[in-house]
Short mmCIF file of C-alpha atoms and ligand atoms in Angstrom, two decimals:
data_model
loop_
_atom_site.label_atom_id
_atom_site.label_comp_id
_atom_site.label_asym_id
_atom_site.label_seq_id
_atom_site.Cartn_x
_atom_site.Cartn_y
_atom_site.Cartn_z
CA UNK A 1 -15.24 15.84 11.15
CA UNK A 2 -18.82 15.18 10.15
CA UNK A 3 -18.12 15.11 6.44
CA UNK A 4 -16.02 12.13 7.12
CA UNK A 5 -19.10 9.81 7.43
CA UNK A 6 -19.96 8.02 4.43
CA UNK A 7 -20.53 4.49 5.94
CA UNK A 8 -23.48 2.55 6.29
CA UNK A 9 -24.85 -0.11 8.57
CA UNK A 10 -27.20 -3.00 7.86
CA UNK A 11 -30.09 -2.72 10.21
CA UNK A 12 -30.58 -6.57 10.18
CA UNK A 13 -27.02 -7.79 10.74
CA UNK A 14 -25.15 -4.96 11.88
CA UNK A 15 -22.33 -5.12 9.45
CA UNK A 16 -20.64 -1.90 8.24
CA UNK A 17 -20.20 -1.05 4.64
CA UNK A 18 -18.34 1.63 2.86
CA UNK A 19 -21.08 2.40 0.53
CA UNK A 20 -24.87 2.05 0.16
CA UNK A 21 -26.45 -1.12 -1.33
CA UNK A 22 -29.94 -1.94 -2.01
CA UNK A 23 -29.63 -5.44 -0.46
CA UNK A 24 -27.18 -6.59 2.13
CA UNK A 25 -24.67 -9.01 0.82
CA UNK A 26 -24.27 -10.52 4.22
CA UNK A 27 -27.83 -11.09 5.38
CA UNK A 28 -29.76 -10.65 2.19
CA UNK A 29 -32.08 -8.07 3.70
CA UNK A 30 -33.44 -5.53 1.43
CA UNK A 31 -33.31 -1.81 1.89
CA UNK A 32 -31.70 -2.30 5.16
CA UNK A 33 -28.93 0.20 5.05
CA UNK A 34 -28.82 3.34 7.10
CA UNK A 35 -26.08 5.89 7.58
CA UNK A 36 -23.75 4.51 10.24
CA UNK A 37 -23.49 6.39 13.58
CA UNK A 38 -20.38 8.64 14.09
CA UNK A 39 -18.28 6.11 16.07
CA UNK A 40 -20.17 2.74 15.82
CA UNK A 41 -19.13 0.31 18.71
CA UNK A 42 -17.03 -2.39 17.18
CA UNK A 43 -18.84 -4.94 19.14
CA UNK A 44 -21.95 -4.29 17.28
CA UNK A 45 -20.42 -5.86 14.13
CA UNK A 46 -18.25 -8.46 15.75
CA UNK A 47 -20.60 -11.22 16.75
CA UNK A 48 -22.11 -11.63 13.37
CA UNK A 49 -18.40 -11.62 11.92
CA UNK A 50 -17.42 -14.57 13.85
CA UNK A 51 -19.87 -17.03 12.19
CA UNK A 52 -19.16 -17.49 8.55
CA UNK A 53 -22.33 -18.66 6.53
CA UNK A 54 -21.67 -20.66 3.47
CA UNK A 55 -23.12 -19.52 0.30
CA UNK A 56 -22.99 -20.72 -3.39
CA UNK A 57 -21.18 -18.36 -5.78
CA UNK A 58 -24.25 -17.08 -7.52
CA UNK A 59 -25.47 -15.63 -4.22
CA UNK A 60 -22.37 -13.59 -4.02
CA UNK A 61 -23.05 -10.11 -5.28
CA UNK A 62 -21.58 -9.81 -8.74
CA UNK A 63 -20.89 -6.10 -8.72
CA UNK A 64 -17.61 -4.91 -7.65
CA UNK A 65 -17.59 -2.61 -4.81
CA UNK A 66 -16.36 1.01 -5.49
CA UNK A 67 -12.72 1.46 -4.99
CA UNK A 68 -11.42 4.05 -2.75
CA UNK A 69 -9.01 6.43 -4.56
CA UNK A 70 -5.86 7.62 -2.88
CA UNK A 71 -5.80 10.85 -4.89
CA UNK A 72 -2.43 9.68 -6.41
CA UNK A 73 -3.34 8.55 -10.06
CA UNK A 74 -0.06 6.43 -10.34
CA UNK A 75 -0.60 4.76 -6.97
CA UNK A 76 -4.37 4.03 -7.96
CA UNK A 77 -3.49 2.54 -11.25
CA UNK A 78 -0.94 0.06 -9.58
CA UNK A 79 -3.64 -0.81 -6.97
CA UNK A 80 -5.88 -1.88 -10.02
CA UNK A 81 -8.12 1.36 -9.71
CA UNK A 82 -7.76 2.29 -6.07
CA UNK A 83 -8.27 0.43 -2.87
CA UNK A 84 -10.59 -2.39 -2.69
CA UNK A 85 -12.75 -2.46 0.33
CA UNK A 86 -11.01 -4.63 3.05
CA UNK A 87 -7.86 -4.94 1.00
CA UNK A 88 -4.59 -5.46 2.92
CA UNK A 89 -1.70 -3.82 0.83
CA UNK A 90 1.89 -4.31 1.80
CA UNK A 91 4.17 -1.53 0.71
CA UNK A 92 7.64 -2.85 0.68
CA UNK A 93 10.96 -1.15 -0.02
CA UNK A 94 14.41 -0.32 1.29
CA UNK A 95 14.81 2.29 4.11
CA UNK A 96 14.75 5.71 2.74
CA UNK A 97 13.19 5.07 -0.54
CA UNK A 98 10.17 6.91 0.49
CA UNK A 99 7.40 4.65 1.66
CA UNK A 100 6.29 6.73 4.56
CA UNK A 101 6.16 9.83 2.32
CA UNK A 102 4.02 8.04 -0.20
CA UNK A 103 1.89 6.81 2.55
CA UNK A 104 1.33 10.05 4.13
CA UNK A 105 0.45 11.77 0.78
CA UNK A 106 -1.98 8.91 0.04
CA UNK A 107 -3.33 9.50 3.53
CA UNK A 108 -3.96 13.00 2.78
CA UNK A 109 -5.57 12.12 -0.56
CA UNK A 110 -7.84 9.70 1.27
CA UNK A 111 -8.74 12.13 3.96
CA UNK A 112 -9.69 14.77 1.16
CA UNK A 113 -12.36 12.38 0.17
CA UNK A 114 -13.98 12.52 3.60
CA UNK A 115 -12.50 9.29 4.69
CA UNK A 116 -10.84 8.82 8.04
CA UNK A 117 -7.47 7.22 7.93
CA UNK A 118 -5.57 6.17 10.89
CA UNK A 119 -1.90 6.36 10.59
CA UNK A 120 -0.05 4.40 13.19
CA UNK A 121 3.52 5.60 13.39
CA UNK A 122 5.89 3.09 15.03
CA UNK A 123 9.06 4.51 13.51
CA UNK A 124 8.73 8.30 13.80
CA UNK A 125 7.31 10.39 16.50
CA UNK A 126 4.21 12.32 15.95
CA UNK A 127 6.12 15.55 15.84
CA UNK A 128 8.27 14.24 13.09
CA UNK A 129 5.24 13.17 11.07
CA UNK A 130 3.56 16.47 11.73
CA UNK A 131 6.65 18.25 10.51
CA UNK A 132 6.97 16.12 7.29
CA UNK A 133 3.14 16.56 6.66
CA UNK A 134 3.47 20.31 7.07
CA UNK A 135 6.55 20.22 4.65
CA UNK A 136 4.51 18.36 2.06
CA UNK A 137 1.85 21.07 2.37
CA UNK A 138 -0.85 18.51 3.57
CA UNK A 139 -3.89 19.44 5.51
CA UNK A 140 -2.79 18.62 9.17
CA UNK A 141 -6.34 18.76 10.59
CA UNK A 142 -7.65 15.95 8.45
CA UNK A 143 -4.81 13.49 9.26
CA UNK A 144 -5.02 11.18 12.25
CA UNK A 145 -1.94 9.84 13.85
CA UNK A 146 -1.25 7.20 16.49
CA UNK A 147 2.22 6.89 17.59
CA UNK A 148 2.38 3.43 18.87
CA UNK A 149 4.26 0.20 18.52
CA UNK A 150 2.34 -2.09 20.88
CA UNK A 151 -0.36 -4.04 19.09
CA UNK A 152 -2.92 -4.24 21.94
CA UNK A 153 -2.65 -0.38 22.06
CA UNK A 154 -3.17 -0.22 18.31
CA UNK A 155 -5.99 -2.72 18.44
CA UNK A 156 -7.77 -0.96 21.08
CA UNK A 157 -7.84 2.41 18.88
CA UNK A 158 -8.93 0.54 15.90
CA UNK A 159 -11.47 -1.39 17.90
CA UNK A 160 -13.05 2.11 18.82
CA UNK A 161 -14.23 2.14 15.35
CA UNK A 162 -14.94 4.96 12.96
CA UNK A 163 -11.88 4.41 10.68
CA UNK A 164 -12.33 3.95 7.12
CA UNK A 165 -8.70 3.10 6.24
CA UNK A 166 -5.88 1.95 8.34
CA UNK A 167 -2.05 2.29 7.92
CA UNK A 168 0.76 0.88 9.86
CA UNK A 169 4.21 2.20 9.50
CA UNK A 170 5.98 -0.19 9.72
CA UNK A 171 5.11 -3.79 10.48
CA UNK A 172 8.76 -4.27 11.78
CA UNK A 173 8.08 -1.96 14.77
CA UNK A 174 4.94 -3.67 15.93
CA UNK A 175 5.14 -5.67 19.14
CA UNK A 176 3.04 -8.22 20.92
CA UNK A 177 4.63 -8.26 24.54
CA UNK A 178 3.01 -11.73 25.32
CA UNK A 179 4.73 -13.25 22.37
CA UNK A 180 8.43 -12.51 23.38
CA UNK A 181 11.29 -11.86 20.96
CA UNK A 182 12.22 -8.45 19.63
CA UNK A 183 10.02 -6.38 17.34
CA UNK A 184 10.75 -7.09 13.67
CA UNK A 185 11.44 -10.92 14.41
CA UNK A 186 9.61 -13.36 12.12
CA UNK A 187 7.22 -14.46 14.79
CA UNK A 188 6.35 -10.94 16.04
CA UNK A 189 5.82 -9.77 12.37
CA UNK A 190 3.96 -12.61 11.34
CA UNK A 191 1.63 -12.76 14.44
CA UNK A 192 1.12 -9.03 14.63
CA UNK A 193 0.21 -8.71 10.89
CA UNK A 194 -2.17 -11.74 11.17
CA UNK A 195 -4.09 -10.04 13.82
CA UNK A 196 -4.24 -6.73 12.34
CA UNK A 197 -5.36 -8.13 9.04
CA UNK A 198 -8.20 -10.00 10.69
CA UNK A 199 -9.26 -6.89 12.68
CA UNK A 200 -9.25 -4.71 9.55
CA UNK A 201 -11.10 -7.40 7.43
CA UNK A 202 -13.71 -7.72 10.10
CA UNK A 203 -14.28 -3.86 9.82
CA UNK A 204 -14.21 -3.82 6.09
CA UNK A 205 -11.32 -1.19 6.25
CA UNK A 206 -8.35 -1.26 3.87
CA UNK A 207 -5.00 -1.72 5.61
CA UNK A 208 -1.83 -0.20 4.61
CA UNK A 209 1.19 -2.03 5.86
CA UNK A 210 4.63 -0.59 5.40
CA UNK A 211 7.48 -3.31 5.24
CA UNK A 212 11.22 -2.64 5.05
CA UNK A 213 13.54 -4.74 3.05
CA UNK A 214 17.23 -4.82 3.88
CA UNK A 215 19.95 -6.28 1.74
CA UNK A 216 21.12 -8.12 4.78
CA UNK A 217 17.81 -9.67 5.34
CA UNK A 218 18.10 -9.42 9.14
CA UNK A 219 14.79 -8.30 9.76
CA UNK A 220 11.67 -10.35 8.79
CA UNK A 221 10.95 -9.23 5.25
CA UNK A 222 7.89 -8.99 2.91
CA UNK A 223 8.48 -12.53 1.74
CA UNK A 224 7.05 -13.76 5.15
CA UNK A 225 4.05 -11.74 4.58
CA UNK A 226 3.16 -12.36 1.00
CA UNK A 227 0.52 -14.95 1.61
CA UNK A 228 -1.16 -12.95 4.33
CA UNK A 229 -1.76 -9.87 2.26
CA UNK A 230 -3.78 -9.21 -0.81
CA UNK A 231 -1.42 -6.94 -2.60
CA UNK A 232 2.32 -6.49 -2.46
CA UNK A 233 3.85 -3.43 -3.85
CA UNK A 234 7.51 -2.69 -4.27
CA UNK A 235 8.63 0.96 -4.14
CA UNK A 236 12.23 1.01 -5.85
CA UNK A 237 14.73 3.70 -6.39
CA UNK A 238 18.15 4.87 -5.70
CA UNK A 239 18.66 7.24 -2.95
CA UNK A 240 20.76 9.72 -4.88
CA UNK A 241 18.34 9.85 -7.74
CA UNK A 242 14.83 11.37 -7.76
CA UNK A 243 13.29 8.54 -9.81
CA UNK A 244 11.03 5.90 -7.85
CA UNK A 245 9.15 3.02 -9.51
CA UNK A 246 6.22 1.32 -7.81
CA UNK A 247 5.45 -2.20 -8.90
CA UNK A 248 2.83 -4.49 -7.94
CA UNK A 249 4.39 -7.95 -7.18
CA UNK A 250 1.15 -9.64 -6.14
CA UNK A 251 -2.35 -8.18 -6.60
CA UNK A 252 -5.57 -9.95 -5.80
CA UNK A 253 -7.58 -6.83 -6.98
CA UNK A 254 -5.73 -5.92 -10.06
CA UNK A 255 -2.88 -6.55 -12.73
CA UNK A 256 0.66 -7.11 -11.70
CA UNK A 257 1.70 -5.37 -14.82
CA UNK A 258 1.32 -1.93 -13.75
CA UNK A 259 4.14 0.42 -12.99
CA UNK A 260 3.76 3.75 -11.18
CA UNK A 261 6.52 6.44 -11.71
CA UNK A 262 7.32 8.94 -9.17
CA UNK A 263 9.86 11.69 -8.72
CA UNK A 264 11.34 12.52 -5.16
CA UNK A 265 11.41 16.29 -5.03
CA UNK A 266 11.93 18.74 -2.18
CA UNK A 267 8.18 18.81 -1.48
CA UNK A 268 7.48 15.09 -1.62
CA UNK A 269 6.61 12.56 -4.36
CA UNK A 270 5.42 14.06 -7.58
CA UNK A 271 3.63 11.78 -9.99
CA UNK A 272 5.52 11.43 -13.39
CA UNK A 273 2.65 11.04 -15.83
CA UNK A 274 4.89 11.21 -18.91
CA UNK A 275 7.93 9.09 -18.10
CA UNK A 276 9.33 9.00 -21.56
CA UNK A 277 9.68 12.74 -21.30
CA UNK A 278 11.24 12.70 -17.93
CA UNK A 279 13.95 10.02 -19.18
CA UNK A 280 14.75 12.00 -22.27
CA UNK A 281 14.61 15.49 -20.81
CA UNK A 282 18.41 16.02 -20.81
CA UNK A 283 19.27 14.00 -23.84
CA UNK A 284 22.09 15.72 -25.91
CA UNK A 285 20.95 15.96 -29.45
CA UNK A 286 23.50 15.15 -32.03
CA UNK A 287 26.07 13.67 -29.57
CA UNK A 288 27.76 10.42 -30.23
CA UNK A 289 27.28 7.36 -28.15
CA UNK A 290 23.65 7.89 -27.52
CA UNK A 291 20.80 5.77 -28.70
CA UNK A 292 17.08 5.72 -27.65
CA UNK A 293 15.21 2.65 -27.10
CA UNK A 294 11.68 1.63 -25.69
CA UNK A 295 11.52 -0.69 -22.89
CA UNK A 296 8.47 -2.18 -21.18
CA UNK A 297 7.80 -1.25 -17.58
CA UNK A 298 5.07 -3.76 -16.84
CA UNK A 299 2.48 -3.01 -19.62
CA UNK A 300 3.72 0.51 -20.07
CA UNK A 301 6.30 1.55 -22.81
CA UNK A 302 8.96 3.94 -21.76
CA UNK A 303 11.54 5.63 -23.91
CA UNK A 304 14.98 5.59 -22.37
CA UNK A 305 18.24 6.77 -23.62
CA UNK A 306 21.31 4.40 -23.55
CA UNK A 307 24.54 6.03 -23.56
CA UNK A 308 28.07 4.51 -24.32
CA UNK A 309 31.64 5.67 -23.93
CA UNK A 310 34.40 3.82 -25.53
CA UNK A 311 37.89 4.81 -24.71
CA UNK A 312 41.30 3.38 -24.97
CA UNK A 313 42.06 1.02 -22.12
CA UNK A 314 45.33 1.17 -20.13
CA UNK A 315 44.37 -2.27 -18.66
CA UNK A 316 45.41 -5.56 -19.77
CA UNK A 317 41.78 -6.64 -19.40
CA UNK A 318 39.64 -3.72 -20.57
CA UNK A 319 36.71 -2.77 -18.76
CA UNK A 320 32.83 -3.43 -19.55
CA UNK A 321 31.00 -1.57 -16.93
CA UNK A 322 27.30 -0.54 -16.68
CA UNK A 323 24.87 1.32 -14.79
CA UNK A 324 21.36 0.39 -15.33
CA UNK A 325 22.19 -2.25 -17.83
CA UNK A 326 23.38 -5.85 -17.33
CA UNK A 327 27.23 -5.95 -17.58
CA UNK A 328 27.25 -9.44 -18.78
CA UNK A 329 24.92 -8.48 -21.61
CA UNK A 330 26.97 -5.51 -22.47
CA UNK A 331 30.27 -7.64 -22.67
CA UNK A 332 28.42 -10.08 -24.93
CA UNK A 333 27.35 -7.33 -27.30
CA UNK A 334 30.86 -5.82 -27.33
CA UNK A 335 32.14 -9.39 -28.40
CA UNK A 336 29.29 -9.59 -30.98
CA UNK A 337 30.43 -6.10 -32.43
CA UNK A 338 34.17 -7.20 -32.36
CA UNK A 339 33.71 -10.58 -34.00
CA UNK A 340 30.88 -9.87 -36.37
CA UNK A 341 31.41 -6.30 -37.51
CA UNK A 342 35.18 -6.13 -36.66
CA UNK A 343 34.73 -3.02 -34.53
CA UNK A 344 37.96 -3.03 -32.51
CA UNK A 345 37.05 -3.08 -28.84
CA UNK A 346 39.68 -5.50 -27.46
CA UNK A 347 41.93 -2.59 -26.40
CA UNK A 348 38.92 -0.27 -25.36
CA UNK A 349 37.09 0.20 -22.18
CA UNK A 350 33.29 0.19 -22.73
CA UNK A 351 31.11 1.92 -20.15
CA UNK A 352 27.29 1.75 -20.89
CA UNK A 353 24.66 3.79 -18.65
CA UNK A 354 21.03 4.18 -18.96
CA UNK A 355 20.25 8.10 -18.39
CA UNK A 356 17.90 9.17 -15.79
CA UNK A 357 18.35 6.18 -13.39
CA UNK A 358 16.22 3.81 -15.65
CA UNK A 359 17.03 0.11 -15.97
CA UNK A 360 17.07 -1.99 -19.01
CA UNK A 361 16.37 -5.56 -18.14
CA UNK A 362 15.23 -6.61 -21.54
CA UNK A 363 17.09 -8.00 -24.54
CA UNK A 364 14.74 -5.72 -26.69
CA UNK A 365 17.47 -2.94 -25.68
CA UNK A 366 20.44 -4.89 -27.13
CA UNK A 367 20.40 -3.05 -30.52
CA UNK A 368 20.37 0.22 -28.81
CA UNK A 369 23.29 -0.78 -26.59
CA UNK A 370 25.38 -1.98 -29.52
CA UNK A 371 24.15 1.22 -31.46
CA UNK A 372 25.50 3.41 -28.68
CA UNK A 373 28.60 1.56 -28.27
CA UNK A 374 29.52 1.72 -32.07
CA UNK A 375 28.24 5.39 -32.20
CA UNK A 376 30.84 6.22 -29.33
CA UNK A 377 33.64 4.23 -31.03
CA UNK A 378 33.15 5.92 -34.50
CA UNK A 379 32.31 9.40 -32.73
CA UNK A 380 29.32 9.70 -35.15
CA UNK A 381 25.93 10.63 -33.90
CA UNK A 382 22.70 8.56 -34.61
CA UNK A 383 19.84 10.55 -36.18
CA UNK A 384 18.15 12.29 -33.11
CA UNK A 385 14.76 11.23 -34.14
CA UNK A 386 15.60 7.52 -34.59
CA UNK A 387 14.17 4.74 -32.15
CA UNK A 388 16.26 1.47 -31.85
CA UNK A 389 14.53 -1.66 -30.80
CA UNK A 390 15.67 -5.26 -31.17
CA UNK A 391 17.36 -8.20 -29.50
CA UNK A 392 20.84 -9.10 -30.84
CA UNK A 393 21.74 -12.67 -31.08
CA UNK A 394 25.29 -14.10 -30.94
CA UNK A 395 25.63 -14.26 -34.84
CA UNK A 396 24.91 -10.54 -34.97
CA UNK A 397 21.29 -10.96 -36.07
CA UNK A 398 18.58 -8.78 -34.96
CA UNK A 399 15.68 -10.78 -33.28
CA UNK A 400 12.12 -10.00 -32.61
CA UNK A 401 10.77 -8.40 -29.53
CA UNK A 402 7.51 -8.41 -27.78
CA UNK A 403 4.86 -5.42 -27.80
CA UNK A 404 6.76 -3.70 -30.61
CA UNK A 405 3.68 -1.80 -31.81
CA UNK A 406 3.07 -0.26 -28.26
CA UNK A 407 6.68 0.70 -28.06
CA UNK A 408 6.64 2.31 -31.51
CA UNK A 409 3.35 4.11 -30.70
CA UNK A 410 5.05 5.64 -27.62
CA UNK A 411 7.95 6.73 -29.75
CA UNK A 412 5.61 8.27 -32.26
CA UNK A 413 3.84 10.06 -29.42
CA UNK A 414 7.21 11.51 -28.17
CA UNK A 415 7.96 12.82 -31.90
CA UNK A 416 10.20 10.12 -33.17
CA UNK A 417 10.03 9.90 -36.82
CA UNK A 418 11.66 6.64 -37.61
CA UNK A 419 12.42 3.37 -35.92
CA UNK A 420 14.84 0.63 -36.67
CA UNK A 421 12.98 -2.64 -35.78
CA UNK A 422 13.62 -6.44 -36.22
CA UNK A 423 13.06 -7.05 -39.95
CA UNK A 424 10.89 -9.95 -39.11
CA UNK A 425 8.43 -7.93 -37.44
CA UNK A 426 8.16 -5.21 -40.27
CA UNK A 427 5.06 -6.96 -41.62
CA UNK A 428 2.14 -6.16 -39.29
CA UNK A 429 3.42 -2.70 -38.41
CA UNK A 430 1.17 -0.73 -40.71
CA UNK A 431 -0.66 2.42 -39.77
CA UNK A 432 1.85 3.87 -37.50
CA UNK A 433 2.92 7.46 -37.28
CA UNK A 434 6.54 6.81 -37.69
CA UNK A 435 8.58 5.04 -40.43
CA UNK A 436 9.64 1.64 -39.34
CA UNK A 437 12.93 0.24 -40.99
CA UNK A 438 13.57 -3.48 -40.91
CA UNK A 439 16.93 -4.34 -39.62
CA UNK A 440 18.48 -7.93 -40.15
CA UNK A 441 21.79 -7.67 -38.55
CA UNK A 442 23.67 -5.30 -36.27
CA UNK A 443 26.21 -4.99 -39.22
CA UNK A 444 23.39 -3.73 -41.49
CA UNK A 445 22.24 -1.34 -39.02
CA UNK A 446 25.76 0.14 -38.47
CA UNK A 447 26.18 0.40 -42.20
CA UNK A 448 22.78 2.12 -42.67
CA UNK A 449 22.70 4.59 -39.68
CA UNK A 450 26.21 5.04 -38.81
CA UNK A 451 27.98 4.68 -42.29
CA UNK A 452 30.16 1.98 -40.90
CA UNK A 453 30.86 -1.02 -43.26
CA UNK A 454 33.53 -2.61 -40.69
CA UNK A 455 36.09 -5.03 -41.88
CA UNK A 456 33.31 -7.71 -42.33
CA UNK A 457 32.58 -6.08 -45.57
CA UNK A 458 31.81 -9.08 -47.47
CA UNK A 459 28.88 -9.81 -45.04
CA UNK A 460 27.65 -6.44 -44.89
CA UNK A 461 27.58 -6.04 -48.87
CA UNK A 462 25.58 -9.20 -49.28
CA UNK A 463 23.04 -8.04 -46.78
CA UNK A 464 22.90 -4.65 -48.46
CA UNK A 465 22.25 -6.12 -51.79
CA UNK A 466 19.47 -8.02 -50.49
CA UNK A 467 18.07 -4.77 -49.30
CA UNK A 468 18.01 -3.03 -52.55
P1 LIG B 501 10.91 8.13 3.76
O1 LIG B 501 9.40 8.36 3.29
O2 LIG B 501 11.18 8.52 5.16
O3 LIG B 501 11.31 6.78 3.40
P2 LIG B 501 11.02 5.28 4.00
O4 LIG B 501 9.93 5.59 4.78
O5 LIG B 501 10.95 4.55 2.88
O6 LIG B 501 12.24 4.92 4.87
O7 LIG B 501 11.74 9.22 2.80
C1 LIG B 501 13.08 9.11 3.09
C2 LIG B 501 13.75 10.25 2.13
O8 LIG B 501 13.06 10.81 1.25
C3 LIG B 501 14.49 11.09 2.89
O9 LIG B 501 16.01 10.67 2.85
C4 LIG B 501 14.45 12.37 2.53
C5 LIG B 501 13.61 12.25 1.24
N1 LIG B 501 12.58 13.24 1.07
C6 LIG B 501 12.75 14.21 0.03
O10 LIG B 501 13.59 14.20 -0.59
N2 LIG B 501 11.72 15.03 -0.04
C7 LIG B 501 10.63 15.04 0.91
O11 LIG B 501 9.70 15.86 0.60
C8 LIG B 501 10.59 14.01 1.89
C9 LIG B 501 9.27 14.10 2.72
C10 LIG B 501 11.48 13.15 1.95
MG1 LIG B 502 9.54 5.34 6.86
#
């Protein structure tokens, strides 16, 4: 345990810090830091914490304190480079998505760096957590657990000091007996979290909070806590699929545009460092009804495969069903294909899925959806090395999308040789390692890449002559 000590105490004001500084940011004393004793009494720091002293902003130390890494690069990136000292991070998600697993793995990563993390288990017994940690292959001797739900008990343990990081799983199990009401009720959750946050901040220890979200919204959800915490991370994924996405919803210590990608395996959460390869892994080459597009997950481009199946419908009102794509948008694109290129879909069922459990929420994927639908209808495959990007308007025109260059760079990295892009954006796309082909309309795309002129030949022909 002795290696766990990496904390410093200011001789003058008694405040604890996670790292050494030449001058104490609190009392301004120079060269006053010394290694903190093994288990400092919390009361040593508490009195000076009680009185806040005002200062001008130029007195505030400018240098950013060193972030504490969790050992999971995907998680550290979403946090903005690791845990900031004293940060309170809410990890929210539906039950079973893998919050406890992620936290336990992060705890082990933290411990590997010699930091003591206290894992307060309110939902599972110590035995269950031990079994899980063993299954995950974690070093059991470096993980500290406190099975408890009573806030005073938890506060007492934290108050003994010596913890570098605190983790509470979950906020909905916490209970303050004096307050009344069941655990998980808004009053209990808010009060318990407020007290824990204050305690953690006073010790300068980052605090992880796990919060469940339920569709029914019966228990107090993360919304209630948003303003109390520094960072809100959402962990998302479907139970029967391995893919898990970690998104920052609020972050006082970093960007909210980062997304972490994980895969739930038999031995815990694995980091997916090359998500495009993950999503395209099982893509059938040369099959009809498949198109690859690039979506933005935060500030990260991801290549995903859109698959479509068009089949004769026995129903009076044919189906337009989707998995991972917006069904309204898919029906709209089907209508555009029908009206603008005369692709007969009124008596066909149209199914669209995004492979690998990914979701396309952006109009930038429109052209790929239309391309996959047309490819299935015609039973002709698109070139396997073609990326398709563009929004489709109601007139069948292909509109521009944001961050095109980054999307194409990702495609080039993944070995794509050509990309169909909105014509208007062709200029300014110099110097890419793939060939960008400007597309003006859906009709033009289908004529060029699927050899389909449709019954709207007049229109397509005129577009083509412009092209030549
Ligand atoms: P868990 O972390 O308990 O979810 P949460 O805390 O968000 O409720 O994870 C629950 C699911 O993850 C569980 O159904 C089993 C699965 N799982 C694996 O597939 N592999 C593993 O190694 C672990 C630990 C869990
Ligand atoms: Mg859990």
